[in-house]
Coordinates of C-alpha atoms in Angstrom, one line a residue:
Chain A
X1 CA 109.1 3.5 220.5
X2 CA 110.1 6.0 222.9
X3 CA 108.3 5.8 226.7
X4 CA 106.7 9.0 228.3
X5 CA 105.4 8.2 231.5
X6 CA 102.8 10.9 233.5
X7 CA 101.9 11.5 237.5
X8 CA 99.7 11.4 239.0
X9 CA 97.4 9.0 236.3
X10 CA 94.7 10.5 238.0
X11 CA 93.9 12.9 240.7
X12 CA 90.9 14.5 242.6
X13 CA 90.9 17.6 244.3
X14 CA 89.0 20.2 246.1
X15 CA 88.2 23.8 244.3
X16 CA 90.6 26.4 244.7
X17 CA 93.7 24.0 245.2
X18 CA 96.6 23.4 243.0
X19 CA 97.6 20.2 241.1
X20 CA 100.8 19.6 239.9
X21 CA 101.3 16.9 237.0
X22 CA 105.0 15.5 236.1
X23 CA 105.6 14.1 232.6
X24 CA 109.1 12.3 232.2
X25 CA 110.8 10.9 229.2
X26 CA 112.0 7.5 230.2
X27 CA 114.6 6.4 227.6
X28 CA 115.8 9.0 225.5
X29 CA 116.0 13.7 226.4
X30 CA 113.2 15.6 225.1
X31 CA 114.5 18.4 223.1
X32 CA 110.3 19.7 223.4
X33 CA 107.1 18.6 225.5
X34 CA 103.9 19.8 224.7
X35 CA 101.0 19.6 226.6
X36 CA 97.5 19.1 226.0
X37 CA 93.9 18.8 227.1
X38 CA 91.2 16.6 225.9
X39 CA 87.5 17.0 226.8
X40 CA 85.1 13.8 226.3
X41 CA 84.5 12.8 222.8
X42 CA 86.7 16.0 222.0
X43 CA 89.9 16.7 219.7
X44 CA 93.2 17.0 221.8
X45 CA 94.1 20.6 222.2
X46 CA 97.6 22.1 222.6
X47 CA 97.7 23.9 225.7
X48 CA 101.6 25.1 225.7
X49 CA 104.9 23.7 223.9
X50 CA 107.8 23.9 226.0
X51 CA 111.6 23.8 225.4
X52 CA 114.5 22.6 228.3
X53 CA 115.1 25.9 230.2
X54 CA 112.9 28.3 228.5
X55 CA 109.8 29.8 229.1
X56 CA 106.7 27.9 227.8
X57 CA 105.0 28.7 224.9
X58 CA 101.3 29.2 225.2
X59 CA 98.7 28.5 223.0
X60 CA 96.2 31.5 222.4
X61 CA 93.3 31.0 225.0
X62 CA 95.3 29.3 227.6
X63 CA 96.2 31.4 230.6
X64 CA 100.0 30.9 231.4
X65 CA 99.0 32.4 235.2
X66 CA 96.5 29.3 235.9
X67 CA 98.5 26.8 233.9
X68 CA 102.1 27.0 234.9
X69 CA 104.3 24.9 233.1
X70 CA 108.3 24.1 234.4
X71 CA 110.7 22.1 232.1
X72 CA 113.5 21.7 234.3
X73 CA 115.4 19.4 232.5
X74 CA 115.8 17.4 229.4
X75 CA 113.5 14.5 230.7
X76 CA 111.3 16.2 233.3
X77 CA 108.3 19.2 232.4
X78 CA 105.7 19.6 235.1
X79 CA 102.0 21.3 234.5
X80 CA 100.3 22.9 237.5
X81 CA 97.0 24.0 237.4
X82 CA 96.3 26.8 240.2
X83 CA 93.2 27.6 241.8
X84 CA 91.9 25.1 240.1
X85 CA 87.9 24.7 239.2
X86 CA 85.4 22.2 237.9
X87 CA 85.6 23.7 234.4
X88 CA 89.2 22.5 234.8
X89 CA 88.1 18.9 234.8
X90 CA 89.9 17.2 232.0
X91 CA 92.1 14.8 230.4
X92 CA 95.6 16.4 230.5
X93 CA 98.5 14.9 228.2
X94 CA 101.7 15.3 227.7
X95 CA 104.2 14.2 224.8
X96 CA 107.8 14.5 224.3
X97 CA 110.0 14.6 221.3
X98 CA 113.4 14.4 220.3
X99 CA 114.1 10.8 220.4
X100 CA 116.0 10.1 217.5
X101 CA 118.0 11.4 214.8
X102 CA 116.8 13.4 211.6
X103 CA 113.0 13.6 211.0
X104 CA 112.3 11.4 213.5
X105 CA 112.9 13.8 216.0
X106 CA 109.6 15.1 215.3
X107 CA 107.6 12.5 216.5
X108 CA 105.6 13.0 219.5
X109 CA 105.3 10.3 222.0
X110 CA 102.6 10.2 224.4
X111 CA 102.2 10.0 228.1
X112 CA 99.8 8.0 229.7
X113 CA 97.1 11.0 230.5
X114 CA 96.2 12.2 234.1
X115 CA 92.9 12.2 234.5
X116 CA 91.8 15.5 236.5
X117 CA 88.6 15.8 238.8
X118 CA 87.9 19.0 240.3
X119 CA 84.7 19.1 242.9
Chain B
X1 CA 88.8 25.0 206.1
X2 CA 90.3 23.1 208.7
X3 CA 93.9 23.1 208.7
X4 CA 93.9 18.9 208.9
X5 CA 90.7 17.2 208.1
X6 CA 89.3 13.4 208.2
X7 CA 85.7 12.1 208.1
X8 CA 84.1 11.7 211.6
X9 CA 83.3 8.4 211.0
X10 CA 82.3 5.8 212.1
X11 CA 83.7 3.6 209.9
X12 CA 82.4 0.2 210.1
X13 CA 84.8 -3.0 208.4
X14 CA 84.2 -6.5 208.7
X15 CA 86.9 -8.2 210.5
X16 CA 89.7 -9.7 208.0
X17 CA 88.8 -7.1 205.7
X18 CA 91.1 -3.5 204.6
X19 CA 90.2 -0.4 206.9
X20 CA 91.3 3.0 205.1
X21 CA 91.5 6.0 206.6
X22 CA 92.3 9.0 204.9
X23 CA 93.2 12.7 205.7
X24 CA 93.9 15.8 203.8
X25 CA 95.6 19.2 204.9
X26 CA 96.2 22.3 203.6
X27 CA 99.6 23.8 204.7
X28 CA 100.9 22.6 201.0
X29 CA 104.5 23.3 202.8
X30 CA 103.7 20.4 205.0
X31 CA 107.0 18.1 205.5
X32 CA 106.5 15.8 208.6
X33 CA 102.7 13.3 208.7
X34 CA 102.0 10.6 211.2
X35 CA 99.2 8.4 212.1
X36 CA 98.4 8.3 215.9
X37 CA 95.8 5.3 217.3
X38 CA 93.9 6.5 220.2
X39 CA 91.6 3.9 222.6
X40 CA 88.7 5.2 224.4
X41 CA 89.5 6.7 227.4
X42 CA 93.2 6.6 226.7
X43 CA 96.0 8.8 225.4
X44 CA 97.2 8.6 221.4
X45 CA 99.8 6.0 220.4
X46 CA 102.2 6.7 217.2
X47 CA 101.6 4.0 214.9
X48 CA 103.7 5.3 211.7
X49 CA 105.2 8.2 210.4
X50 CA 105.8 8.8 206.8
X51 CA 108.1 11.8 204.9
X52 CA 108.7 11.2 201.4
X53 CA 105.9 10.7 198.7
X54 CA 104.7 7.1 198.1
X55 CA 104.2 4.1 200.4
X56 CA 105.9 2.9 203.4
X57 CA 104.7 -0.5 205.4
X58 CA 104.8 -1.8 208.8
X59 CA 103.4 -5.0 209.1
X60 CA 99.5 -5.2 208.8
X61 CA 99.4 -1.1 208.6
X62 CA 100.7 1.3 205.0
X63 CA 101.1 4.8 205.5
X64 CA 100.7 6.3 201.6
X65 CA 101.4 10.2 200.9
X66 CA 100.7 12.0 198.1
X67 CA 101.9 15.6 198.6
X68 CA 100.5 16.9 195.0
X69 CA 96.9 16.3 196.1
X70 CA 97.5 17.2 199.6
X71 CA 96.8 13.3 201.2
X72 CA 98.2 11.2 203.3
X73 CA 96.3 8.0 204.2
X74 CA 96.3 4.5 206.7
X75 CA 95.7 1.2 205.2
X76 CA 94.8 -1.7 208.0
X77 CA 95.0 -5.1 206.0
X78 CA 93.5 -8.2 208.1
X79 CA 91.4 -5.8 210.4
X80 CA 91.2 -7.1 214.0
X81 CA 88.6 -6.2 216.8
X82 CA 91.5 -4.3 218.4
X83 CA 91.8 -2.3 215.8
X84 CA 88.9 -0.7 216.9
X85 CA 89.9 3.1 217.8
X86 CA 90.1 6.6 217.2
X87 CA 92.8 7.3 214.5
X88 CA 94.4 10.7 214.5
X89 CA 96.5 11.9 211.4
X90 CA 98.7 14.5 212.3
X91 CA 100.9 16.8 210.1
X92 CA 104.0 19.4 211.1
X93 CA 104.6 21.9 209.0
X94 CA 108.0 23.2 210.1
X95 CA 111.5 22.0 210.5
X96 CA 112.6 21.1 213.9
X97 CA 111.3 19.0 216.6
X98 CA 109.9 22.0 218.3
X99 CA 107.2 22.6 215.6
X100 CA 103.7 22.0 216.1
X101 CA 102.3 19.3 215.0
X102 CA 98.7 20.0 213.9
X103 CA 96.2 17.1 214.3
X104 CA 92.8 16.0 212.8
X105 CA 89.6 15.3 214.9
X106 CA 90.2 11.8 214.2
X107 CA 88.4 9.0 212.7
X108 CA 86.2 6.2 214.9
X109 CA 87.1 3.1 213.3
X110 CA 85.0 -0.1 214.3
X111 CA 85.7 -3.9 213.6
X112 CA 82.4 -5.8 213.3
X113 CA 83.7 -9.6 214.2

């Protein structure tokens, strides 16, 4: 399968600080990355889709202010969470697709996770 | 009703024995459905992906779809303890790989050696 690979795995920080996360597509050019969130023992959650040099897409509830999400290129989309706060404590993942041809194009690969810890 | 639904579990096999996990969703114009693995503490893992009506095999896991009733299911023959995980069906609705995919809350699946 396709590799995704995410950085920082896992990152603490103060309250009120910015985190940046980079998700990369190791072998092949994400068309689309999505990212999501996952609290303990919880569903994932789509937080935003977005496409190579377009705006992001946000999912309703998400604020695109506090989560700000770059896809700079075909293999490289970065999620920063501003300001942020405890209640931003969370599993963030991202996933990429586009690796192959036809309908498998559709399939998401996952990313590692970055575990964040806000205090 | 939820857009992609499987039971809770836990489900409990015996190892050696056949896990099967099954999900149903209601977008009826559904094309695209996948089966994700998901260890504690860890992000999901694709597993298989299945498009056309009927069976399609990977080794110890079948993926079976049945688009009449709405179904899509995972078969593990020869269960293993490290098959023990969350499994997440998944289902896009829409035509490019852009579309959403929508997924399930996931079933706990547990091996009892």
């Amino acid at each position: 399968g396709a590799v995704v690979s995410q950085h920082p795995s896992r990152v603490i920080c103060k309250s009120g600080t910015s985190v940046k996360i980079e998700c990369r597509s190791l072998d092949f050019q994400a068309t689309t990355m999505f990212w999501y969130r996952q609290f303990p023992k919880q569903s994932l959650m789509l937080m935003a889709t977005s496409n190579e040099g377009s705006k992001a897409t946000y999912e309703q509830g998400v604020e695109k202010d506090k989560f700000l999400i770059n896809h700079a290129s075909l293999t490289l989309s970065t999620l920063t969470v501003t300001s942020a706060h405890p209640e931003d404590s969370s599993f963030y993942i991202c996933s990429a697709s586009g690796a192959g041809y036809d309908r498998s194009s559709y399939e998401q690969y996952f990313g590692p996770g970055t575990r964040l810890t806000v205090t | 009703q939820k857009e992609v639904e499987q039971n809770s579990g836990p489900l409990s096999v015996p190892e050696g024995a056949i896990a099967s996990l099954n999900c149903t969703y209601s977008d009826r114009g559904s094309q695209s459905f996948f089966w994700y693995r998901q260890y504690s503490g860890k992000s999901p893992e694709l597993i298989m992906s299945i498009y056309s009506n009927g069976d399609k095999e990977d080794g110890r896991f079948t993926a079976q779809l049945n688009k009449a009733s709405q179904y899509v299911s995972l078969l593990i023959r020869d269960s293993q303890p490290s098959d023990s995980a969350t499994y997440l069906c998944a289902v896009i609705g829409g035509y490019s790989s852009a579309s959403k995919i929508i997924f399930g809350s996931g079933t706990r699946l547990s091996i009892r050696p």
